[in-house]
Coordinates of C-alpha atoms in Angstrom, one line a residue:
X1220 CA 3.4 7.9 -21.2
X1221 CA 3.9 9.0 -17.5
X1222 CA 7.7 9.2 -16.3
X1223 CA 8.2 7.3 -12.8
X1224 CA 10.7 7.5 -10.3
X1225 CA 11.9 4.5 -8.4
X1226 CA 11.1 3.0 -5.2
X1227 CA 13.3 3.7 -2.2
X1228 CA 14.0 1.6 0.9
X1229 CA 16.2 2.5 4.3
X1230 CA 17.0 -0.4 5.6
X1231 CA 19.4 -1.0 8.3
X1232 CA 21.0 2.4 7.9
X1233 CA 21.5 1.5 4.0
X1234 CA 19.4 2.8 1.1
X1235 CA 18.4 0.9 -1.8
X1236 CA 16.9 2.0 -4.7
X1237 CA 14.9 0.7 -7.9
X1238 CA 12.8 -2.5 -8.1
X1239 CA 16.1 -5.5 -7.7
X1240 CA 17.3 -3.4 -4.4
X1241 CA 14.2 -2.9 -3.1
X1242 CA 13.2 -6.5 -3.7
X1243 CA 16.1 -7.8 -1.9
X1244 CA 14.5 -6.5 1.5
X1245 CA 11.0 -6.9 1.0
X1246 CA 11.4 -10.4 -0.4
X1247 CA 13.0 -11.4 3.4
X1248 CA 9.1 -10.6 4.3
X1249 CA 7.3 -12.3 1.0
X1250 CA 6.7 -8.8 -0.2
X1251 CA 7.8 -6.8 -2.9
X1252 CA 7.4 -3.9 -5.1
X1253 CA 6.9 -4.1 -9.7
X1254 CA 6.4 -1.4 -12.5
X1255 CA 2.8 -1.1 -13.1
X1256 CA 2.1 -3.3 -16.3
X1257 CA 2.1 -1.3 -19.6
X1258 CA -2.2 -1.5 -20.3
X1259 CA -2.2 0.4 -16.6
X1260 CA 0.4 2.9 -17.9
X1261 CA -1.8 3.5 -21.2
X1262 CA -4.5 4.5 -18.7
X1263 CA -2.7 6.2 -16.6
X1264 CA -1.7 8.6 -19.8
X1265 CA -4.9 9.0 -20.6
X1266 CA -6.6 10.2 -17.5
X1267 CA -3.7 12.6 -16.8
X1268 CA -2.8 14.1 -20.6
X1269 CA -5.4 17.2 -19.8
X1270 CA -3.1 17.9 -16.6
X1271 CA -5.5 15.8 -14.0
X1272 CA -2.3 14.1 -11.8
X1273 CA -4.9 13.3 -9.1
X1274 CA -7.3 11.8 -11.3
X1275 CA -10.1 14.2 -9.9
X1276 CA -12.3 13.9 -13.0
X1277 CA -13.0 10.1 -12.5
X1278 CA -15.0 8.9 -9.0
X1279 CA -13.8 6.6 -7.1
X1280 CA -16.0 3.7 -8.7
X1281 CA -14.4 5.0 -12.1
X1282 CA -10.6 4.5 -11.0
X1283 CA -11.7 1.2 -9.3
X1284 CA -13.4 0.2 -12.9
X1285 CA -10.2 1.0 -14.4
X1286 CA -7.3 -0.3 -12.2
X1287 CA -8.8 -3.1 -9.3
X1288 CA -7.3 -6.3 -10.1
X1289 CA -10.1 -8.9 -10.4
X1290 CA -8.5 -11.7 -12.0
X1291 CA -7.5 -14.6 -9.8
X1292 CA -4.2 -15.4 -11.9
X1293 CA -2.7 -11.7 -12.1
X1294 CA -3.3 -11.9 -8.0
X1295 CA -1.8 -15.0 -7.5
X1296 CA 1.3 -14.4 -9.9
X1297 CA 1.8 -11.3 -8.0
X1298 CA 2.6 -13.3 -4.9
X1299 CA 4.2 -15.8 -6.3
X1300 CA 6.6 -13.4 -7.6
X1301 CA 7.5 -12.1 -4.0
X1302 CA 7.6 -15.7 -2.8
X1303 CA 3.8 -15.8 -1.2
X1304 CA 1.7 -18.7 -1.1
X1305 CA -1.9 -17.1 0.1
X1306 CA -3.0 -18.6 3.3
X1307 CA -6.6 -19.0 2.5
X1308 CA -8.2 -21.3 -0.2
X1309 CA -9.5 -19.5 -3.4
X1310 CA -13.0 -20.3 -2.1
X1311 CA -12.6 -18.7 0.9
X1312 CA -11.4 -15.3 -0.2
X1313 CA -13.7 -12.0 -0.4
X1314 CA -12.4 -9.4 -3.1
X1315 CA -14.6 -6.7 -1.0
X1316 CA -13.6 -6.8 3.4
X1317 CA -13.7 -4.2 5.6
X1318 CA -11.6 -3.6 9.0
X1319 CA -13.8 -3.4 11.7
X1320 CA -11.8 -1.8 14.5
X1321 CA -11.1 1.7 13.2
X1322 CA -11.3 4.7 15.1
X1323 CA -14.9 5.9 15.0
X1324 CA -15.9 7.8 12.0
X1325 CA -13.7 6.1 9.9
X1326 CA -14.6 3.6 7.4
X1327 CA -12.3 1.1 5.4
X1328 CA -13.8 -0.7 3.2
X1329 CA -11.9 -2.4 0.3
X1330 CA -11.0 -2.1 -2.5
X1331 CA -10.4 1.9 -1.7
X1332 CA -9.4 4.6 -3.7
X1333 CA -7.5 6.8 -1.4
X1334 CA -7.0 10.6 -2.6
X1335 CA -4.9 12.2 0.5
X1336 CA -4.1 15.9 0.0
X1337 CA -2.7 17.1 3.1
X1338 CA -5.0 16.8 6.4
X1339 CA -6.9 13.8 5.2
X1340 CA -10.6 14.3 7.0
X1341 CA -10.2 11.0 8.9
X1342 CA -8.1 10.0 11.4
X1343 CA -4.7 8.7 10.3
X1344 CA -2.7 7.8 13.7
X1345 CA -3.7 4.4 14.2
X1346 CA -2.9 4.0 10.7
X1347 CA 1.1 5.3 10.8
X1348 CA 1.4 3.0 13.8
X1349 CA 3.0 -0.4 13.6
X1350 CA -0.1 -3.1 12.5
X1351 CA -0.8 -6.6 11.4
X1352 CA -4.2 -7.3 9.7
X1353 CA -6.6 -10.5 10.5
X1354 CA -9.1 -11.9 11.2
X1355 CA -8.6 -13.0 14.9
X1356 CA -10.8 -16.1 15.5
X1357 CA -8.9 -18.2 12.5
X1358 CA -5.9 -15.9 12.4
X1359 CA -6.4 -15.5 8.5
X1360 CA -4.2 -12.4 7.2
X1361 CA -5.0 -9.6 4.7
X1362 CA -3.3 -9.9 1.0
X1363 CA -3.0 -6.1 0.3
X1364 CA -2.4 -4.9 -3.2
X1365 CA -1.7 -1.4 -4.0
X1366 CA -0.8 0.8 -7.0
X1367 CA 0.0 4.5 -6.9
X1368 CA -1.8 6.3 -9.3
X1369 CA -0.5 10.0 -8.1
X1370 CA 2.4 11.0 -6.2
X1371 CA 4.7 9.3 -3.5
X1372 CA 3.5 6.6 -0.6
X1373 CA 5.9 6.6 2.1
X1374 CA 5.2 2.9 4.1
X1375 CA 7.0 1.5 7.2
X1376 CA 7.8 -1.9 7.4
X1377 CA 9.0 -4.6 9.6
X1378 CA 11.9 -6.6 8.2
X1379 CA 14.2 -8.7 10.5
X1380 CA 13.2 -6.9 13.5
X1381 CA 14.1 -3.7 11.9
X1382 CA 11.9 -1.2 10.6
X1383 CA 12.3 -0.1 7.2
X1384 CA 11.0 3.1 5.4
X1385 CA 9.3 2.0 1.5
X1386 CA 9.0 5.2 -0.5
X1387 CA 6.7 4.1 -3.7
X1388 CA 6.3 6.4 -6.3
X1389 CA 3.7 6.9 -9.0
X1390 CA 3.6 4.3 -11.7
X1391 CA 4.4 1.0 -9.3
X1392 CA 2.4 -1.0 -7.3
X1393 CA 3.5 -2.8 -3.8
X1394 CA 2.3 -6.1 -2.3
X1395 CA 2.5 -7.2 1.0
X1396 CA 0.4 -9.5 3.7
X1397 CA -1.2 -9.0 7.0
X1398 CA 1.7 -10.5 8.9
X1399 CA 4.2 -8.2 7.7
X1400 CA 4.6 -5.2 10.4
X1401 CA 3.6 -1.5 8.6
X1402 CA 2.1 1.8 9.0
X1403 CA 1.6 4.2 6.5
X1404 CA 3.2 7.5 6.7
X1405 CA -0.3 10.2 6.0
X1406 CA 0.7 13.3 7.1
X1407 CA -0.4 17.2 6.6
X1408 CA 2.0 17.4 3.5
X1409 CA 1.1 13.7 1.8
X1410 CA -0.2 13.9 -2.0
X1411 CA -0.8 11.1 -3.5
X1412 CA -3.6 8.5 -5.1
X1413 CA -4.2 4.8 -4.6
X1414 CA -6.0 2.1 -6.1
X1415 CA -5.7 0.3 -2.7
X1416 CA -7.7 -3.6 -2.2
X1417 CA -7.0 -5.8 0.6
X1418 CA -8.5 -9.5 -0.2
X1419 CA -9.1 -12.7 2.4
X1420 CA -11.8 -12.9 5.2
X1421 CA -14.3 -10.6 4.2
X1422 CA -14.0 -8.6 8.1
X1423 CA -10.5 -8.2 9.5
X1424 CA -9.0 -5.6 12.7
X1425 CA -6.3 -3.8 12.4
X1426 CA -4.3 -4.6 15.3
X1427 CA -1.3 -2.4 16.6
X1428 CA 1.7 -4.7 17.3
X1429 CA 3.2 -1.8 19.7
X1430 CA 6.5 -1.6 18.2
X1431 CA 8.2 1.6 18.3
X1432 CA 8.9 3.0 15.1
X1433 CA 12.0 4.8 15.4
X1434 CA 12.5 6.0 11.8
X1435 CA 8.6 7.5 11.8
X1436 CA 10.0 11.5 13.3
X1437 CA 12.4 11.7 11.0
X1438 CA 10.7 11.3 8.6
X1439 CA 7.9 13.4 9.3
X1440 CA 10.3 16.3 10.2
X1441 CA 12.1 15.7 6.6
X1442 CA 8.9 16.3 4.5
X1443 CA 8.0 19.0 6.0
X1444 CA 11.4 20.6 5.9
X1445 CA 11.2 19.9 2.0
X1446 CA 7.6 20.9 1.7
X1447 CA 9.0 24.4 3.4
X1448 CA 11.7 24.8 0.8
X1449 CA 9.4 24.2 -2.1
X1450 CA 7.7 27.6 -1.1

């Protein structure tokens, strides 16, 4: 069985760590972080006992097969667990959207596996920046459901006004909503793997709220200090 680390939050100038911590912030936003269950572990093992941690061997379609949730009661206990109620009626939501702002070239389509190893070939800056996700002419958020297959996913999110830093490692999967304030942190040393969906109005934008991020330098200047001294 793969070992997992915890998740991590800075919050306020505080760290919390593990999944009751780390729930006690993103629950202020509806949000919150849980082990991946124990089949998704099993599969997990599997696909990784030959040494394949980025799950290269399988296609995207393959990992999506294996790890998309598609039932309608694991999605809806998920946010009831973090306090959610979904916006939109059952009826009304599409299990495959796409943003249809981002920068050109780029194509997010969901559900998405990402594989980022360093330098992802597509434009990441609008994605580290501060965003909501709708759809603008009914204002109908985004439900965004994630688990980390490989490595760590450094998030940043908006919590009272202040912007906290979500490390999720390998082995957990995070939920949060289009109203909640985040950017993803995909820089030259990120290494990780995601079975990524975002579920609600089948076309949404990614819109830039403009808040500064004032943890997002730091941070980039600590992994690649600690990238250096794995050398």
């Amino acid at each position: 069985m793969p070992t997992t680390l915890e998740p991590t939050i800075l919050w306020k100038g505080l760290t919390y760590i593990g999944e009751v911590e780390c729930n006690s912030v993103l629950h202020l936003v509806h949000s919150g972080v849980t082990p991946m269950n124990k089949e998704d572990m099993k599969k997990l093992a599997k696909y990784t006992a030959n040494g394949d941690e980025t799950l290269s061997k399988l296609s995207d379609e393959e990992v999506l097969s294996e790890f998309e949730i598609t039932d309608q009661k694991t999605l809806e206990s998920i946010c009831t667990t973090h306090g959610r109620k979904m916006q939109m009626e059952w009826k009304d939501v599409s299990m495959k959207t796409k943003c249809i702002n981002t920068a050109e070239g780029t194509v997010l389509e969901y559900p998405k596996v990402f594989r980022i190893t360093g330098s992802p070939d597509f434009d990441t800056d609008f994605l580290a920046r501060l965003h909501i996700l709708r759809r603008k002419n009914n204002n109908a958020p985004g439900e965004e459901f994630v688990k980390i297959l490989h490595g760590t996913v450094t998030w940043f999110m908006c919590v009272e006004d202040e912007v906290a830093k979500v490390e999720v490692p390998k082995g957990w999967q995070i939920f949060y909503h289009g109203f909640v304030e985040h950017g993803a942190l995909l820089d030259t040393v990120a290494d990780f793997v995601t079975c990524t969906q975002i579920i609600g109005p089948s076309e949404w934008e990614l819109e830039a709220t403009g808040r500064e991020n004032p943890l997002l330098e730091d941070a980039k200047r600590s992994r690649l200090e600690a990238a250096a001294a794995k050398k």
